[in-house]
Tab-separated table of C-alpha atoms and ligand atoms in Angstrom:
chain	number	residue	atom	x	y	z
A	1	MET	CA	95.403	71.610	-49.603
A	2	LYS	CA	96.816	68.782	-47.703
A	3	ILE	CA	100.479	68.809	-48.923
A	4	LEU	CA	102.701	65.276	-48.276
A	5	VAL	CA	106.779	66.184	-48.059
A	6	VAL	CA	108.795	62.638	-48.373
A	7	GLY	CA	112.653	62.839	-47.462
A	8	SER	CA	114.244	64.366	-44.196
A	9	GLY	CA	117.523	66.766	-45.178
A	10	GLY	CA	118.084	70.152	-45.732
A	11	ARG	CA	116.790	69.964	-48.816
A	12	GLU	CA	113.269	68.840	-47.177
A	13	HIS	CA	113.365	71.496	-44.802
A	14	ALA	CA	113.364	74.196	-47.343
A	15	LEU	CA	110.602	72.641	-49.040
A	16	CYS	CA	108.545	72.415	-46.523
A	17	TRP	CA	109.715	75.713	-45.178
A	18	LYS	CA	107.813	77.466	-48.959
A	19	ILE	CA	105.423	75.269	-48.604
A	20	ALA	CA	104.377	76.298	-45.219
A	21	GLN	CA	103.975	79.899	-46.277
A	22	SER	CA	101.637	79.619	-49.630
A	23	PRO	CA	98.235	80.174	-48.890
A	24	MET	CA	97.142	76.892	-50.435
A	25	SER	CA	99.242	74.800	-48.142
A	26	ASP	CA	96.720	73.971	-45.476
A	27	GLU	CA	98.096	71.333	-43.399
A	28	LEU	CA	101.523	70.094	-44.282
A	29	TYR	CA	102.824	66.387	-43.541
A	30	CYS	CA	106.406	65.056	-44.253
A	31	ALA	CA	107.872	61.753	-44.155
A	32	PRO	CA	109.799	60.907	-42.336
A	33	GLY	CA	111.025	64.538	-41.606
A	34	ASN	CA	113.387	65.846	-39.087
A	35	GLY	CA	113.823	67.591	-35.658
A	36	GLY	CA	113.170	71.424	-37.804
A	37	ILE	CA	110.697	69.938	-40.485
A	38	ALA	CA	108.827	69.890	-37.612
A	39	GLN	CA	108.387	73.719	-37.133
A	40	HIS	CA	106.512	73.916	-40.496
A	41	ALA	CA	104.882	70.459	-40.829
A	42	THR	CA	103.665	67.170	-39.133
A	43	CYS	CA	106.665	64.532	-39.210
A	44	VAL	CA	105.297	61.095	-40.233
A	45	PRO	CA	107.530	58.019	-39.067
A	46	ILE	CA	107.304	56.410	-42.569
A	47	LYS	CA	110.805	56.122	-44.646
A	48	ALA	CA	111.030	57.769	-47.419
A	49	GLU	CA	111.307	54.204	-49.474
A	50	ASP	CA	108.197	52.763	-48.080
A	51	ILE	CA	105.932	53.442	-50.919
A	52	GLU	CA	103.484	51.318	-49.632
A	53	ALA	CA	103.118	52.907	-46.970
A	54	LEU	CA	103.299	56.131	-47.963
A	55	GLY	CA	100.593	55.537	-50.710
A	56	ASP	CA	98.855	54.378	-47.419
A	57	PHE	CA	99.146	57.197	-45.451
A	58	ALA	CA	97.976	59.472	-48.348
A	59	GLU	CA	94.960	57.593	-49.381
A	60	GLN	CA	93.938	57.586	-45.686
A	61	ASN	CA	94.775	61.222	-45.062
A	62	ARG	CA	93.166	62.815	-48.026
A	63	ILE	CA	96.707	64.333	-49.484
A	64	ASP	CA	96.278	66.355	-52.313
A	65	LEU	CA	99.938	66.488	-53.403
A	66	THR	CA	102.506	64.709	-52.237
A	67	VAL	CA	106.697	66.291	-52.729
A	68	VAL	CA	109.242	63.740	-53.088
A	69	GLY	CA	112.570	65.123	-52.090
A	70	PRO	CA	115.399	61.892	-52.840
A	71	GLU	CA	115.854	59.977	-55.684
A	72	ARG	CA	116.039	56.187	-54.528
A	73	PRO	CA	112.181	56.307	-53.928
A	74	LEU	CA	111.531	57.889	-57.621
A	75	ILE	CA	113.913	55.728	-59.504
A	76	ALA	CA	112.295	52.859	-57.588
A	77	GLY	CA	108.651	53.775	-59.098
A	78	ILE	CA	107.123	56.080	-56.147
A	79	ALA	CA	105.327	58.448	-58.890
A	80	ASP	CA	103.844	55.078	-60.672
A	81	HIS	CA	102.516	53.687	-57.882
A	82	PHE	CA	100.869	56.877	-56.628
A	83	ARG	CA	99.537	57.678	-60.112
A	84	SER	CA	98.334	54.281	-60.561
A	85	ARG	CA	96.151	54.679	-56.517
A	86	GLY	CA	94.861	57.727	-58.042
A	87	LEU	CA	96.926	60.060	-56.461
A	88	THR	CA	98.912	63.094	-57.206
A	89	ILE	CA	102.009	63.484	-56.814
A	90	TYR	CA	105.380	65.305	-57.887
A	91	GLY	CA	108.266	63.930	-59.380
A	92	PRO	CA	109.306	61.833	-62.683
A	93	SER	CA	108.386	58.110	-63.257
A	94	ALA	CA	110.474	55.410	-62.454
A	95	ALA	CA	111.376	55.198	-66.446
A	96	ALA	CA	111.256	59.239	-66.713
A	97	ALA	CA	113.986	58.727	-63.340
A	98	ARG	CA	116.466	56.678	-65.234
A	99	LEU	CA	118.124	59.774	-66.811
A	100	GLU	CA	119.806	59.682	-62.627
A	101	GLY	CA	119.058	55.984	-62.015
A	102	SER	CA	121.241	54.505	-64.981
A	103	LYS	CA	124.183	56.818	-66.351
A	104	ALA	CA	124.416	54.941	-69.653
A	105	PHE	CA	120.659	55.756	-70.050
A	106	ALA	CA	121.146	59.304	-69.216
A	107	ASN	CA	123.845	59.280	-71.851
A	108	GLU	CA	122.162	57.549	-74.590
A	109	VAL	CA	118.807	59.914	-74.244
A	110	VAL	CA	120.956	63.238	-74.425
A	111	GLU	CA	122.709	61.744	-77.366
A	112	ARG	CA	119.928	60.832	-79.239
A	113	ALA	CA	118.307	64.465	-78.073
A	114	GLY	CA	121.367	65.885	-80.125
A	115	VAL	CA	122.803	67.189	-76.755
A	116	PRO	CA	126.543	68.225	-76.907
A	117	GLY	CA	127.619	65.510	-74.563
A	118	LYS	CA	130.762	64.270	-73.598
A	119	ARG	CA	133.031	60.843	-74.860
A	120	PHE	CA	131.621	57.692	-73.073
A	121	ASP	CA	131.296	54.171	-73.685
A	122	VAL	CA	129.398	51.539	-71.398
A	123	PHE	CA	131.106	48.001	-70.104
A	124	ASP	CA	129.189	45.009	-69.069
A	125	ASP	CA	132.584	42.794	-69.024
A	126	PRO	CA	135.581	44.131	-66.806
A	127	ALA	CA	138.502	42.951	-69.066
A	128	ASP	CA	136.771	45.093	-71.833
A	129	ALA	CA	136.505	48.043	-69.214
A	130	ARG	CA	140.489	47.639	-68.472
A	131	ASP	CA	142.083	47.365	-72.016
A	132	TYR	CA	139.869	51.058	-72.597
A	133	VAL	CA	141.359	52.432	-70.088
A	134	ARG	CA	144.477	51.258	-71.194
A	135	ASP	CA	143.761	52.693	-74.216
A	136	ARG	CA	142.439	55.803	-73.583
A	137	GLY	CA	144.993	56.721	-70.538
A	138	ALA	CA	144.051	59.322	-68.024
A	139	PRO	CA	142.407	61.292	-66.267
A	140	ILE	CA	139.154	59.602	-67.061
A	141	VAL	CA	135.811	59.335	-65.366
A	142	VAL	CA	134.549	55.784	-64.295
A	143	LYS	CA	130.936	55.737	-63.209
A	144	ALA	CA	128.958	53.148	-61.709
A	145	ASP	CA	125.945	52.942	-63.824
A	146	GLY	CA	123.016	52.327	-61.391
A	147	ASP	CA	122.097	54.251	-58.377
A	148	ALA	CA	125.318	54.342	-55.773
A	149	ALA	CA	124.264	56.551	-53.674
A	150	GLY	CA	126.420	59.572	-54.653
A	151	LYS	CA	129.206	57.088	-54.265
A	152	GLY	CA	129.642	55.952	-57.926
A	153	VAL	CA	131.988	58.444	-59.405
A	154	THR	CA	135.030	58.217	-59.523
A	155	VAL	CA	137.531	60.676	-61.237
A	156	ALA	CA	140.467	59.049	-61.820
A	157	GLU	CA	143.767	60.569	-61.800
A	158	THR	CA	146.162	57.693	-63.455
A	159	VAL	CA	145.611	54.239	-65.235
A	160	ASP	CA	145.731	52.246	-62.099
A	161	ASP	CA	142.969	54.660	-60.239
A	162	ALA	CA	140.817	53.685	-63.139
A	163	LEU	CA	141.403	49.732	-62.990
A	164	GLU	CA	141.066	50.326	-59.391
A	165	ALA	CA	137.602	51.951	-59.918
A	166	ILE	CA	136.742	49.455	-62.145
A	167	ASP	CA	137.484	46.906	-59.802
A	168	ARG	CA	135.439	48.600	-57.122
A	169	CYS	CA	132.274	48.715	-59.170
A	170	MET	CA	132.453	45.474	-61.439
A	171	VAL	CA	134.725	42.670	-59.417
A	172	GLU	CA	134.362	43.800	-55.382
A	173	LYS	CA	130.916	44.878	-56.166
A	174	ALA	CA	131.412	47.595	-53.795
A	175	PHE	CA	127.782	48.906	-54.790
A	176	GLY	CA	126.294	45.741	-55.539
A	177	SER	CA	124.364	45.843	-58.641
A	178	ALA	CA	124.691	49.870	-59.369
A	179	GLY	CA	127.838	48.615	-60.644
A	180	GLU	CA	127.251	45.577	-62.491
A	181	ARG	CA	127.666	47.759	-65.382
A	182	VAL	CA	130.130	50.777	-65.923
A	183	VAL	CA	130.363	53.742	-68.052
A	184	ILE	CA	133.749	55.233	-68.504
A	185	GLU	CA	133.839	59.107	-70.303
A	186	GLU	CA	136.278	61.467	-71.065
A	187	PHE	CA	137.145	64.037	-68.411
A	188	LEU	CA	136.245	67.538	-68.317
A	189	GLU	CA	137.981	70.312	-66.621
A	190	GLY	CA	136.002	73.457	-65.795
A	191	GLN	CA	133.771	75.028	-63.010
A	192	GLU	CA	130.641	72.702	-62.565
A	193	CYS	CA	127.111	74.488	-61.512
A	194	SER	CA	123.973	73.089	-61.539
A	195	ILE	CA	120.729	74.171	-63.239
A	196	LYS	CA	117.350	72.780	-62.464
A	197	VAL	CA	113.940	73.324	-63.997
A	198	PHE	CA	110.171	72.957	-63.453
A	199	THR	CA	108.974	70.669	-66.577
A	200	ASP	CA	105.716	69.521	-67.241
A	201	GLY	CA	106.561	66.906	-70.041
A	202	GLU	CA	106.735	69.494	-72.334
A	203	THR	CA	107.396	73.342	-71.086
A	204	VAL	CA	110.611	74.285	-69.009
A	205	VAL	CA	110.553	76.530	-66.394
A	206	PRO	CA	114.241	77.731	-65.226
A	207	MET	CA	115.138	77.664	-61.856
A	208	VAL	CA	118.191	80.158	-60.670
A	209	PRO	CA	121.534	78.407	-61.276
A	210	SER	CA	123.797	77.356	-58.035
A	211	GLN	CA	126.542	75.760	-57.789
A	212	ASP	CA	128.069	73.221	-54.717
A	213	TYR	CA	131.038	72.749	-52.929
A	214	LYS	CA	131.163	68.454	-53.221
A	215	ARG	CA	134.338	67.921	-51.054
A	216	ILE	CA	135.186	67.796	-47.399
A	217	TYR	CA	137.841	70.335	-46.927
A	218	ASP	CA	138.700	74.105	-47.852
A	219	GLY	CA	139.999	74.339	-51.047
A	220	ASP	CA	137.855	71.515	-52.645
A	221	GLU	CA	140.588	69.019	-50.471
A	222	GLY	CA	139.203	65.405	-49.336
A	223	PRO	CA	136.629	63.045	-49.957
A	224	ASN	CA	133.373	63.517	-51.906
A	225	THR	CA	130.037	64.911	-50.291
A	226	GLY	CA	126.963	65.163	-50.649
A	227	GLY	CA	127.536	69.142	-50.415
A	228	MET	CA	129.571	71.532	-47.889
A	229	GLY	CA	127.876	74.451	-48.736
A	230	CYS	CA	126.471	76.214	-52.501
A	231	TYR	CA	125.453	80.181	-53.582
A	232	SER	CA	123.034	81.128	-56.268
A	233	PRO	CA	123.453	82.684	-58.454
A	234	VAL	CA	126.828	81.629	-60.040
A	235	PRO	CA	128.967	84.413	-61.812
A	236	VAL	CA	130.184	82.105	-64.859
A	237	VAL	CA	126.355	80.946	-65.565
A	238	THR	CA	125.268	84.166	-67.001
A	239	PRO	CA	122.400	84.834	-68.691
A	240	LYS	CA	123.936	83.646	-72.259
A	241	VAL	CA	125.108	80.281	-70.324
A	242	LEU	CA	122.048	79.451	-69.172
A	243	LYS	CA	119.636	80.072	-72.070
A	244	TRP	CA	122.355	77.705	-73.971
A	245	ALA	CA	122.176	74.699	-71.471
A	246	ILE	CA	117.960	75.223	-71.091
A	247	ASP	CA	118.006	75.461	-75.353
A	248	GLN	CA	120.874	73.120	-75.764
A	249	VAL	CA	120.170	70.927	-73.279
A	250	LEU	CA	117.464	70.894	-71.043
A	251	GLN	CA	114.597	71.425	-73.735
A	252	PRO	CA	115.579	69.337	-75.951
A	253	THR	CA	116.269	66.401	-73.175
A	254	VAL	CA	112.866	66.806	-72.156
A	255	ARG	CA	111.627	67.006	-75.918
A	256	GLN	CA	113.075	63.318	-76.432
A	257	MET	CA	111.905	61.833	-73.513
A	258	ALA	CA	108.259	62.754	-74.207
A	259	ALA	CA	108.722	61.689	-77.882
A	260	ASP	CA	109.854	58.064	-76.357
A	261	GLY	CA	106.970	57.885	-74.826
A	262	THR	CA	108.354	57.989	-71.399
A	263	PRO	CA	107.852	62.132	-70.449
A	264	TYR	CA	109.632	63.421	-67.845
A	265	THR	CA	107.453	65.595	-65.188
A	266	GLY	CA	109.354	67.549	-62.290
A	267	THR	CA	112.318	68.880	-61.645
A	268	LEU	CA	115.066	67.959	-63.950
A	269	TYR	CA	118.389	68.898	-62.557
A	270	ALA	CA	121.428	69.530	-65.223
A	271	GLY	CA	125.107	69.107	-63.192
A	272	MET	CA	126.847	71.203	-66.108
A	273	ILE	CA	130.800	71.798	-66.010
A	274	LEU	CA	131.414	75.122	-68.223
A	275	THR	CA	135.060	74.069	-69.986
A	276	ASP	CA	137.526	75.992	-71.671
A	277	ASP	CA	134.815	74.795	-75.337
A	278	GLY	CA	131.832	75.983	-73.403
A	279	PRO	CA	129.597	74.483	-71.019
A	280	ARG	CA	129.410	70.311	-71.309
A	281	LEU	CA	126.479	68.295	-69.000
A	282	LEU	CA	127.861	66.252	-66.576
A	283	GLU	CA	124.982	64.623	-65.756
A	284	TYR	CA	121.287	64.527	-65.112
A	285	ASN	CA	119.423	63.938	-61.520
A	286	CYS	CA	115.932	63.477	-61.224
A	287	ARG	CA	115.291	65.495	-58.399
A	288	PHE	CA	116.198	68.989	-56.174
A	289	GLY	CA	119.282	68.924	-54.953
A	290	ASP	CA	120.902	68.871	-51.651
A	291	PRO	CA	121.566	71.841	-50.307
A	292	GLU	CA	121.459	73.669	-53.415
A	293	THR	CA	117.728	73.740	-52.988
A	294	GLN	CA	118.797	75.251	-49.711
A	295	VAL	CA	119.757	78.648	-51.935
A	296	VAL	CA	117.065	78.036	-54.893
A	297	VAL	CA	113.826	78.236	-53.024
A	298	PRO	CA	114.706	81.249	-50.861
A	299	ARG	CA	114.995	82.849	-53.786
A	300	LEU	CA	111.478	82.128	-55.193
A	301	GLU	CA	109.518	85.131	-55.134
A	302	GLY	CA	106.188	83.635	-55.899
A	303	ASP	CA	104.185	80.595	-54.706
A	304	LEU	CA	106.233	77.289	-54.775
A	305	VAL	CA	102.935	75.156	-54.719
A	306	GLU	CA	101.843	77.045	-57.806
A	307	LEU	CA	104.647	75.917	-59.973
A	308	LEU	CA	104.183	72.568	-57.954
A	309	LEU	CA	100.585	71.688	-59.055
A	310	ALA	CA	100.877	73.773	-62.229
A	311	THR	CA	103.761	70.636	-63.242
A	312	VAL	CA	101.710	67.783	-62.291
A	313	GLU	CA	99.134	69.399	-63.666
A	314	GLY	CA	100.428	70.319	-67.054
A	315	ARG	CA	100.155	73.883	-67.545
A	316	LEU	CA	104.222	75.300	-66.677
A	317	HIS	CA	102.943	77.320	-69.593
A	318	GLU	CA	100.113	79.236	-67.560
A	319	VAL	CA	102.956	80.107	-65.282
A	320	GLU	CA	106.561	82.180	-64.679
A	321	ALA	CA	108.992	81.677	-61.770
A	322	SER	CA	110.304	85.029	-60.215
A	323	TRP	CA	113.127	85.389	-58.440
A	324	ARG	CA	114.812	87.794	-55.635
A	325	ASP	CA	117.771	89.619	-56.832
A	326	GLU	CA	119.876	88.300	-53.989
A	327	ARG	CA	122.202	86.527	-53.343
A	328	ALA	CA	121.924	83.510	-51.208
A	329	VAL	CA	125.088	81.632	-49.558
A	330	CYS	CA	124.595	78.102	-47.713
A	331	VAL	CA	127.304	76.555	-45.159
A	332	VAL	CA	126.201	73.185	-44.237
A	333	CYS	CA	127.554	72.358	-40.735
A	334	ALA	CA	128.566	68.254	-40.164
A	335	SER	CA	129.398	66.151	-37.545
A	336	SER	CA	133.182	65.347	-36.970
A	337	GLY	CA	134.113	62.360	-39.351
A	338	TYR	CA	131.458	63.203	-42.034
A	339	PRO	CA	131.721	61.406	-44.663
A	340	LEU	CA	133.206	58.452	-42.486
A	341	THR	CA	132.017	57.779	-39.384
A	342	TYR	CA	130.619	60.395	-36.958
A	343	GLU	CA	129.135	60.020	-34.060
A	344	THR	CA	125.325	61.632	-33.274
A	345	GLY	CA	123.331	62.516	-30.604
A	346	LYS	CA	125.204	65.988	-29.208
A	347	GLU	CA	123.307	69.101	-28.419
A	348	ILE	CA	122.466	71.624	-30.338
A	349	SER	CA	122.896	75.338	-28.889
A	350	GLY	CA	122.692	78.394	-30.716
A	351	LEU	CA	119.187	77.919	-32.505
A	352	GLY	CA	117.542	80.791	-30.644
A	353	GLU	CA	119.776	83.295	-30.947
A	354	VAL	CA	119.865	82.902	-35.083
A	355	ALA	CA	116.177	82.788	-35.208
A	356	GLY	CA	115.896	85.989	-35.076
A	357	LEU	CA	118.583	87.338	-37.527
A	358	GLU	CA	117.148	89.126	-40.733
A	359	ASP	CA	117.845	87.304	-43.911
A	360	VAL	CA	119.216	84.085	-42.132
A	361	MET	CA	117.237	80.800	-42.411
A	362	VAL	CA	119.048	77.700	-40.690
A	363	PHE	CA	117.351	74.236	-42.536
A	364	HIS	CA	118.151	71.262	-40.818
A	365	ALA	CA	119.575	68.252	-42.260
A	366	GLY	CA	120.124	65.710	-39.498
A	367	THR	CA	118.438	66.917	-36.081
A	368	LYS	CA	116.359	65.386	-33.712
A	369	ARG	CA	114.053	67.244	-31.871
A	370	VAL	CA	113.674	66.208	-28.134
A	371	GLY	CA	111.502	68.561	-26.220
A	372	ARG	CA	112.895	72.151	-26.902
A	373	ARG	CA	116.204	70.862	-27.525
A	374	TYR	CA	117.727	69.590	-30.753
A	375	PHE	CA	120.332	66.515	-31.280
A	376	THR	CA	122.600	66.075	-34.083
A	377	ASP	CA	121.503	62.765	-35.939
A	378	GLY	CA	123.206	62.579	-38.969
A	379	GLY	CA	126.429	63.358	-41.083
A	380	ARG	CA	125.075	66.950	-42.276
A	381	VAL	CA	123.152	68.294	-39.669
A	382	LEU	CA	122.643	72.121	-40.770
A	383	GLY	CA	122.429	73.918	-43.353
A	384	VAL	CA	122.789	77.867	-42.490
A	385	THR	CA	121.422	80.106	-45.301
A	386	ALA	CA	121.564	84.259	-45.515
A	387	LEU	CA	120.728	86.589	-48.373
A	388	GLY	CA	122.475	89.826	-49.178
A	389	SER	CA	122.533	92.411	-51.646
A	390	THR	CA	125.938	90.678	-52.293
A	391	TYR	CA	127.970	87.959	-52.429
A	392	GLU	CA	129.938	89.682	-49.465
A	393	GLN	CA	127.093	90.183	-47.417
A	394	ALA	CA	125.510	86.818	-47.895
A	395	THR	CA	128.555	84.619	-46.717
A	396	ASP	CA	129.037	87.721	-44.045
A	397	ARG	CA	125.714	86.308	-42.596
A	398	ALA	CA	125.462	83.119	-43.335
A	399	TYR	CA	129.420	83.031	-41.147
A	400	LYS	CA	128.194	84.819	-38.630
A	401	ALA	CA	125.308	83.296	-37.706
A	402	THR	CA	127.417	79.612	-38.555
A	403	GLY	CA	130.023	81.420	-35.311
A	404	GLN	CA	126.405	81.178	-33.347
A	405	ILE	CA	125.512	77.274	-33.259
A	406	TYR	CA	127.629	74.734	-31.852
A	407	PHE	CA	127.744	71.159	-31.268
A	408	GLU	CA	130.569	69.062	-30.291
A	409	GLY	CA	132.212	68.385	-33.081
A	410	MET	CA	131.129	71.180	-35.957
A	411	TYR	CA	132.466	71.232	-38.744
A	412	PHE	CA	131.982	73.335	-41.645
A	413	ARG	CA	134.354	74.773	-44.937
A	414	THR	CA	135.391	78.345	-44.189
A	415	ASP	CA	135.772	79.128	-48.191
A	416	ILE	CA	132.034	78.637	-49.611
A	417	ALA	CA	131.075	81.245	-52.031
A	418	GLU	CA	134.478	82.872	-51.725
A	419	ARG	CA	135.159	82.219	-55.518
A	420	ALA	CA	131.955	84.505	-56.146
A	421	ALA	CA	133.436	87.314	-54.099
A	422	GLY	CA	133.695	90.866	-56.050
A	423	CYS	CA	131.710	89.705	-58.766
A	424	ASP	CA	129.150	91.750	-57.745
B	1	LIG	N1	124.534	68.278	-54.050
B	1	LIG	C1	124.574	67.184	-54.952
B	1	LIG	C2	123.107	66.780	-55.520
B	1	LIG	O1	122.172	67.322	-54.918
B	1	LIG	O2	123.551	65.853	-56.349
């Protein structure tokens, strides 16, 4: 089969790494890819948002299956575009991707699906939103309704912070049209985790849970990032919690989307929070998570392509996913200054040495290959994933490997998976 992966981050590297191992994968392409992905796939210089050009490429090269990594093209309708051209694609339609593209839509669907949710209200007028916040008090959560590239959520500790967030979205229009409407939600406290499933619109096949570290600094301090590391499994996500999330959250949502005439197919990612009153849904994403994919995919025992195909062909009920028992830990190496401003073009050393280490995989998030040398090319540069029979072993391997890699300004958190230590 000829397979095309769309995207250029660590998530797409992990997907390409696994897809390349499939006996079904004869030719693998990635658009646009990155320096590390080029080890497994032919990188094609087409941007992930250029839906028309991606469709042309897939048609001209007779691609049998396209797998989409990031949310942007999905929300913009890449799956609909490909299907209208008779091309096979893994990922939800634009109508279904609204579960990530509109927070108000997602809240409304889960409410109708009977999913135990959180209190929320939707506002188109900043004055009404401000009155609501003053009335409710803080802490409170203010979200831009639309796709704000992961930056539209404010967990406001004070009423003033919440008022500022409303103004940023609705008056200053910091997120453009994505912030014209805001969703204000009750604040929930607890450990967060992500639970993802493959779904063909009817059947759901769970992936292993994972937990990521969103803040830049150790101890969960500093600004939010795309994710500075993660681990899987998650001790607090017991088999009972996982079953509850599937039965009470993900399956009812998938049923509701089908009943509404907008069946959801692809990866459905539930961001959950484990409160003292039990698990609750925080938000939906319409894709594989990043860096979560870098710990989930290495734990998949079987053939990823078989699962992706079963999803797009509506026969997930025929297949099972089996997962390795090992723990997986991923440490993200970032450029100094990320998530704000940072420099690129720094040469990366140590990748050759790490390549030989047992159960260690280095997924490239923002790199460029020039000849045989690699240079930084983004905020998040590498994800160093290690497997081990205990959390300690996996963490130790991941940090030992990270210690062998160097580029000027390299920054990483030193407390990834610390929470899970001793839970084996
Ligand atoms: N790591 C969070 C996300 O992929 O949305």
